[in-house]
The first five atom37 places (N, CA, C, CB, O) and aatype in JSON, in Angstrom:
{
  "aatype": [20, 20, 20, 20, 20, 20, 20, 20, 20, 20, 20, 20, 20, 20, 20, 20, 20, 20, 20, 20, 20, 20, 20, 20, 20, 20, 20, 20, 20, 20, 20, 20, 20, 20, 20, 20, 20, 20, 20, 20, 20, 20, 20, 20, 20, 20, 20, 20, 20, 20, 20, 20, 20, 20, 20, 20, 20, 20, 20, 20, 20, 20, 20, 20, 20, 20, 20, 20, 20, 20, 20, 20],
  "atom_mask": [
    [1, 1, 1, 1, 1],
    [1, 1, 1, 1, 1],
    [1, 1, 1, 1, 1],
    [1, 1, 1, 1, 1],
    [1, 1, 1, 1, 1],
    [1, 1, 1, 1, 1],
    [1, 1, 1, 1, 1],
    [1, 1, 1, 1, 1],
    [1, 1, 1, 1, 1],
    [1, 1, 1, 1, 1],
    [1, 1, 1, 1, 1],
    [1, 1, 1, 1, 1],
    [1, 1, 1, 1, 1],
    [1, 1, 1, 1, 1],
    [1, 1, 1, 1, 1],
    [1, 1, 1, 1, 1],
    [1, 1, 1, 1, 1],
    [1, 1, 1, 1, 1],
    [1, 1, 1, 1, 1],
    [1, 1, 1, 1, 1],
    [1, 1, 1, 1, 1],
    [1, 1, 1, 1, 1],
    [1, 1, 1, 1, 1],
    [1, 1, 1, 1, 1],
    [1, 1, 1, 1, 1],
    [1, 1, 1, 1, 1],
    [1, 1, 1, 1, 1],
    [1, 1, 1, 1, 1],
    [1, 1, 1, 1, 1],
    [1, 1, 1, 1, 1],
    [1, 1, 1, 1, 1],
    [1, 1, 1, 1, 1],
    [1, 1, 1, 1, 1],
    [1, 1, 1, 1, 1],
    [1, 1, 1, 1, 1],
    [1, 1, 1, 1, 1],
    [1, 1, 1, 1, 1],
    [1, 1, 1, 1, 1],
    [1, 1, 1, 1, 1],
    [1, 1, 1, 1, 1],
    [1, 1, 1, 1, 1],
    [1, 1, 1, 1, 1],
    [1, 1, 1, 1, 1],
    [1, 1, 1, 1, 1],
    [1, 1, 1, 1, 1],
    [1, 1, 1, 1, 1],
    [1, 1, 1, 1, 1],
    [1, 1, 1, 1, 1],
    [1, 1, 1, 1, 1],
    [1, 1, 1, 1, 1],
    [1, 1, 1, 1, 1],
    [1, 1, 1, 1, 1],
    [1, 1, 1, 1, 1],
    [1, 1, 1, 1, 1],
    [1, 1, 1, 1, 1],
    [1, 1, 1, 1, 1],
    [1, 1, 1, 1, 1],
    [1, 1, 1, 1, 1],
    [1, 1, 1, 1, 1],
    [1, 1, 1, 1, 1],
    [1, 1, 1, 1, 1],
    [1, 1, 1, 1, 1],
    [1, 1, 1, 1, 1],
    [1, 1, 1, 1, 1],
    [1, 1, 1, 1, 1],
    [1, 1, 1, 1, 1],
    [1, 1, 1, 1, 1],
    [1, 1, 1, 1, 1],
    [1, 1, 1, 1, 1],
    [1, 1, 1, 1, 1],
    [1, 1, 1, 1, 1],
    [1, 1, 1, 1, 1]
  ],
  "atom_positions": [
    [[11.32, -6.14, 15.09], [11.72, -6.84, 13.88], [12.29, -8.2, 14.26], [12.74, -6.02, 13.07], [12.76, -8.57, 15.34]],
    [[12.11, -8.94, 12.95], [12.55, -10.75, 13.82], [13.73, -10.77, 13.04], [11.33, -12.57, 13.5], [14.16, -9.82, 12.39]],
    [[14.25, -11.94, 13.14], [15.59, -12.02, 12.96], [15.84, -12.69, 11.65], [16.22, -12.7, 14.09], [16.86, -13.29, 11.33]],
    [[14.36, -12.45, 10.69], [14.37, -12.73, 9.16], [15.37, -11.92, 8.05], [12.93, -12.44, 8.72], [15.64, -10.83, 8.54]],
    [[15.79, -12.03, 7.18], [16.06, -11.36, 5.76], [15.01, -10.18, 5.75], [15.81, -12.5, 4.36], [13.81, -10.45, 5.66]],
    [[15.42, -8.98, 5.84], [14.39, -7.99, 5.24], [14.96, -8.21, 3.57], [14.54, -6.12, 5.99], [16.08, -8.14, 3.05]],
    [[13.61, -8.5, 3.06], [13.26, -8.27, 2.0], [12.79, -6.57, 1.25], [12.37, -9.18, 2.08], [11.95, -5.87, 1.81]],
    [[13.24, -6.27, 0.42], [12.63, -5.07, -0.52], [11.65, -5.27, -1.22], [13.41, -4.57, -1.42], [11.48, -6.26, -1.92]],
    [[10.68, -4.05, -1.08], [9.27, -3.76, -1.1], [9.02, -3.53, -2.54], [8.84, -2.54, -0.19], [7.84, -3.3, -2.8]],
    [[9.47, -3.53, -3.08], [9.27, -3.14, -4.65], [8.8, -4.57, -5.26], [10.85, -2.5, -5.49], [9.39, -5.62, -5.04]],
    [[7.77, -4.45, -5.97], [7.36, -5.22, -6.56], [8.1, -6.66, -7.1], [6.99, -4.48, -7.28], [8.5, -6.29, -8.21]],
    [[8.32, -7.44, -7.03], [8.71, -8.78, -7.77], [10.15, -8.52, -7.6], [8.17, -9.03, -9.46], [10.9, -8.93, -8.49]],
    [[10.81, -7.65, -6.19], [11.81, -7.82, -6.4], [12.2, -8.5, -5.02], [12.37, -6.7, -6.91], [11.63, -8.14, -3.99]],
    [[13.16, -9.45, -5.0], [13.38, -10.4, -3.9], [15.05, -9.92, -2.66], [13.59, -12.12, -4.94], [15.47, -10.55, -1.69]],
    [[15.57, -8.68, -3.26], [16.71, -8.46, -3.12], [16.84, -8.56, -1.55], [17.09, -7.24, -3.8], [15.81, -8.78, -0.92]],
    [[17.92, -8.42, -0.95], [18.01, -7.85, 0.74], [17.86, -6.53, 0.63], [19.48, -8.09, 1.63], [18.6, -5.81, -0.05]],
    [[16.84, -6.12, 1.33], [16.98, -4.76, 1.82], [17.38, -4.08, 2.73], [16.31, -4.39, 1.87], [17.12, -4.33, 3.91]],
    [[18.19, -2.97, 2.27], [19.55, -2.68, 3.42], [18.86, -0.86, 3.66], [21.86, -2.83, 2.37], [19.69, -0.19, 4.27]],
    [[17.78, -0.2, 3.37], [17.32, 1.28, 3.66], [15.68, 0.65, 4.08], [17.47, 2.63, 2.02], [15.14, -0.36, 3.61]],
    [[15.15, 1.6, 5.11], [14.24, 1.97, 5.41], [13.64, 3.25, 5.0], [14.35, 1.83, 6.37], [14.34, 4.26, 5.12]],
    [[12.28, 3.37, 4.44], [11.66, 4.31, 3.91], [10.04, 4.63, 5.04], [11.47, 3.77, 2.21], [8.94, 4.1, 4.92]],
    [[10.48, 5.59, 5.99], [9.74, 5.79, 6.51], [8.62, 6.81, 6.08], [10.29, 5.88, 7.35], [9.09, 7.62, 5.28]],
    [[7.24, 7.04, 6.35], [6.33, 7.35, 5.21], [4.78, 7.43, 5.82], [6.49, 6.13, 4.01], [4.26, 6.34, 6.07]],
    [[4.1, 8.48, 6.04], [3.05, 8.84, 6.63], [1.49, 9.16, 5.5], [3.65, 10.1, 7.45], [1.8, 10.16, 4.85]],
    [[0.61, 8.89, 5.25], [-0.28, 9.37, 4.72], [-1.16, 10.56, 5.58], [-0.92, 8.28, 4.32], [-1.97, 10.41, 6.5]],
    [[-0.84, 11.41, 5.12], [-1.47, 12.44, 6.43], [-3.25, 12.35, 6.35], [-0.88, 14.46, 6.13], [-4.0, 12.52, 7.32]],
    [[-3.68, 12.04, 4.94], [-5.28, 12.13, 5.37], [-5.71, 10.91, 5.88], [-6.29, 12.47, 4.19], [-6.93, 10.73, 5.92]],
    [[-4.87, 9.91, 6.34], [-5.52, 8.39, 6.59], [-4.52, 8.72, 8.73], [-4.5, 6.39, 4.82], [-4.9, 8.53, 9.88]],
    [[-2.96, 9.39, 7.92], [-2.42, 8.58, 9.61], [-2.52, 10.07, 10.38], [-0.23, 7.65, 9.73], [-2.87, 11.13, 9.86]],
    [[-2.12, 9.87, 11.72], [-1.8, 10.37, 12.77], [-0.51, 11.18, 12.12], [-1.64, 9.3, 13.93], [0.1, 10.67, 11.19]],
    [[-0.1, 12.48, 12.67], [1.24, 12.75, 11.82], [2.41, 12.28, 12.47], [1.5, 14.25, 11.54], [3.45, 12.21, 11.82]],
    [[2.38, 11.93, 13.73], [3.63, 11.05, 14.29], [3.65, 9.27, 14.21], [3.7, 11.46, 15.93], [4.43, 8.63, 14.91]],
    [[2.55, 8.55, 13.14], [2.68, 7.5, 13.02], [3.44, 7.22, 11.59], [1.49, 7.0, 13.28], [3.12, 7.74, 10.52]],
    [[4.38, 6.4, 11.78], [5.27, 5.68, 10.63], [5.21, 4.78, 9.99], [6.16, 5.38, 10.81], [5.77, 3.85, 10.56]],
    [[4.65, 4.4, 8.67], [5.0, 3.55, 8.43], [6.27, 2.91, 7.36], [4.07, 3.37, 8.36], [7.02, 3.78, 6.91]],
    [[6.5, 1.76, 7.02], [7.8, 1.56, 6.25], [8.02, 0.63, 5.01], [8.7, 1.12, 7.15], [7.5, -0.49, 5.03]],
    [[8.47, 0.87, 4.36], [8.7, 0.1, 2.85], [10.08, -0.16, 3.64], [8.68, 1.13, 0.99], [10.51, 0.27, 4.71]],
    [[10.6, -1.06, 2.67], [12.1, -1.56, 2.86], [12.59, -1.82, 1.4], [12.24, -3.03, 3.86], [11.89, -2.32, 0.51]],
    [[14.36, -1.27, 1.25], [14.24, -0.86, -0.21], [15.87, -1.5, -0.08], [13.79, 1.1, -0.78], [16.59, -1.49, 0.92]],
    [[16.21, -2.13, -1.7], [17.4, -2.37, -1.56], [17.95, -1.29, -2.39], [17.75, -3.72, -1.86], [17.44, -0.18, -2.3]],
    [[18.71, -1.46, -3.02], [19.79, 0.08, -3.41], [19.67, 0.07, -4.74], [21.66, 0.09, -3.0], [20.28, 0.85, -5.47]],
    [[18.99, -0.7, -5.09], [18.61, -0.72, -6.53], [17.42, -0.17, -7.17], [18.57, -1.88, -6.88], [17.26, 0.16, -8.35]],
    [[16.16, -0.11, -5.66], [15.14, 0.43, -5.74], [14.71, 1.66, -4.76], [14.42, -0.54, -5.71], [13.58, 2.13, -4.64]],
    [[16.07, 2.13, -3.99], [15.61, 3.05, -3.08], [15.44, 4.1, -3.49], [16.21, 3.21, -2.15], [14.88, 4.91, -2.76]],
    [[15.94, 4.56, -5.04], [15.48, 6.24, -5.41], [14.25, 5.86, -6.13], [16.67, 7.32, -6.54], [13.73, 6.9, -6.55]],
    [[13.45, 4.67, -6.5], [12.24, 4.41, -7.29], [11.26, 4.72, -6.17], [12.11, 2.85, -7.98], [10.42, 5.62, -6.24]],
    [[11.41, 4.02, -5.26], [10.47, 4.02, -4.15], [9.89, 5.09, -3.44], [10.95, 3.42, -3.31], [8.74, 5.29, -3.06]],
    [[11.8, 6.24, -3.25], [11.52, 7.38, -2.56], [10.78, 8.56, -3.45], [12.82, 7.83, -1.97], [10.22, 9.53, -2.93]],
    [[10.89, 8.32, -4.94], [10.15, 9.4, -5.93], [8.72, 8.56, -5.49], [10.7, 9.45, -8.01], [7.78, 9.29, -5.18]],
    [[8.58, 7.63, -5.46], [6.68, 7.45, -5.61], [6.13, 8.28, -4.05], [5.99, 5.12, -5.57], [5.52, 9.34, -3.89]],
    [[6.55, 7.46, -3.25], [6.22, 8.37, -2.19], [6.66, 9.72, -2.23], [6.65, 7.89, -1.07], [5.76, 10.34, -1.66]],
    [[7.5, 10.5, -2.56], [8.03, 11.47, -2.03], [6.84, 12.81, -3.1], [9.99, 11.34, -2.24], [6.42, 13.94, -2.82]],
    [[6.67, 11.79, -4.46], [5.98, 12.92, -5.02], [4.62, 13.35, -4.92], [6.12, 12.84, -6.13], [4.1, 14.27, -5.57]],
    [[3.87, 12.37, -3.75], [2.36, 12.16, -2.92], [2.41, 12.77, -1.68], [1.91, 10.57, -2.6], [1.47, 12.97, -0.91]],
    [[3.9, 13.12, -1.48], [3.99, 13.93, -0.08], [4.65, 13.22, 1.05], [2.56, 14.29, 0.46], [5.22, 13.84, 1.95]],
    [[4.57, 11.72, 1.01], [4.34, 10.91, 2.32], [5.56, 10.5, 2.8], [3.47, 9.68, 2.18], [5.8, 9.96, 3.88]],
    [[6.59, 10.92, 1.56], [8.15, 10.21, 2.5], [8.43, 11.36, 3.37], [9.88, 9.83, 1.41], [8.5, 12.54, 3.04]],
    [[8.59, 10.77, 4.65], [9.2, 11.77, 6.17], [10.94, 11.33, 6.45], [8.05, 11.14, 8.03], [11.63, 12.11, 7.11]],
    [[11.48, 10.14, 5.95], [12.84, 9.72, 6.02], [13.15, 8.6, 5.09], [13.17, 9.35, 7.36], [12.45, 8.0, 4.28]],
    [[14.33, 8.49, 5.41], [15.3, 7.34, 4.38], [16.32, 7.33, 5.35], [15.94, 7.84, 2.6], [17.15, 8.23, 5.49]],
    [[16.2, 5.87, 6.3], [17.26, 5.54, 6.98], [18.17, 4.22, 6.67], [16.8, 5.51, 8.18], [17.39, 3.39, 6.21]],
    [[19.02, 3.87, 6.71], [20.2, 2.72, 6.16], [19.05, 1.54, 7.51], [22.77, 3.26, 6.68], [18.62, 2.04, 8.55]],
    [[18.84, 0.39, 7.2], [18.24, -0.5, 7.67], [18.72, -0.96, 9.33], [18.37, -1.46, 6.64], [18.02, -1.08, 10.33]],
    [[20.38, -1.17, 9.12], [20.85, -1.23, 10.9], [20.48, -0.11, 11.36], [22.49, -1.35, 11.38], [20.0, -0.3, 12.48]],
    [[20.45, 1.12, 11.02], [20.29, 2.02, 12.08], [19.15, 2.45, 12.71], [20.75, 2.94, 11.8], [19.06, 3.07, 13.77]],
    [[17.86, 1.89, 11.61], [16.88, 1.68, 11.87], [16.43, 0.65, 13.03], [16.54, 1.52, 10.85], [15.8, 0.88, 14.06]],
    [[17.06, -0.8, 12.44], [16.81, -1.77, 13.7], [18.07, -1.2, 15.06], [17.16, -3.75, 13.05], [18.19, -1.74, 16.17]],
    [[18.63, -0.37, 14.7], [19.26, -0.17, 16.28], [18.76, 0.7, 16.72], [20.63, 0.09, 16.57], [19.09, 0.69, 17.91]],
    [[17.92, 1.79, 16.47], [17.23, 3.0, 17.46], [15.06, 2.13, 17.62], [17.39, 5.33, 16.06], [14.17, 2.63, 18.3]],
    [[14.94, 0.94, 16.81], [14.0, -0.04, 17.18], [14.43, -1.08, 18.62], [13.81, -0.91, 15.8], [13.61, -1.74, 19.26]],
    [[16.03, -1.02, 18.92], [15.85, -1.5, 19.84], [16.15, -3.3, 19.55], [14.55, -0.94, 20.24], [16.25, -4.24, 20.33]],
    [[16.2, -3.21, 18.22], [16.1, -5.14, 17.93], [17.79, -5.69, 18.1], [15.41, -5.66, 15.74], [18.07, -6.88, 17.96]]
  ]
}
């Protein structure tokens, strides 16, 4: 990760995003590959029902703790 503003993934919304929504499609990914939305706190229970009710949310981590077990 660079040393930008994470932005939140929700549509037309510009907020800082402070959670990571980690999230697998099992008929497209690998089951140990991740990928991630980034959600601010205004949109992190919107985000986690869309994914979560398709199957694909695997976590919901707070954003530093994410970039600190990434290593950034």
């Amino acid at each position: 990760m660079s040393d930008e503003i994470p932005i939140c993934s929700a549509k037309g919304c510009r907020a800082t995003a402070v959670w990571v929504l980690a999230w697998n499609n099992p008929k497209i990914h690998t089951p140990e590959r991740r990928k991630t939305w980034l959600a601010c706190e205004e949109h992190r229970e919107h985000l986690s029902q869309f994914l979560g009710v398709r199957g694909f949310l695997k976590d919901v981590v707070a954003f530093e703790e994410w970039r600190a077990a990434e290593g950034a």
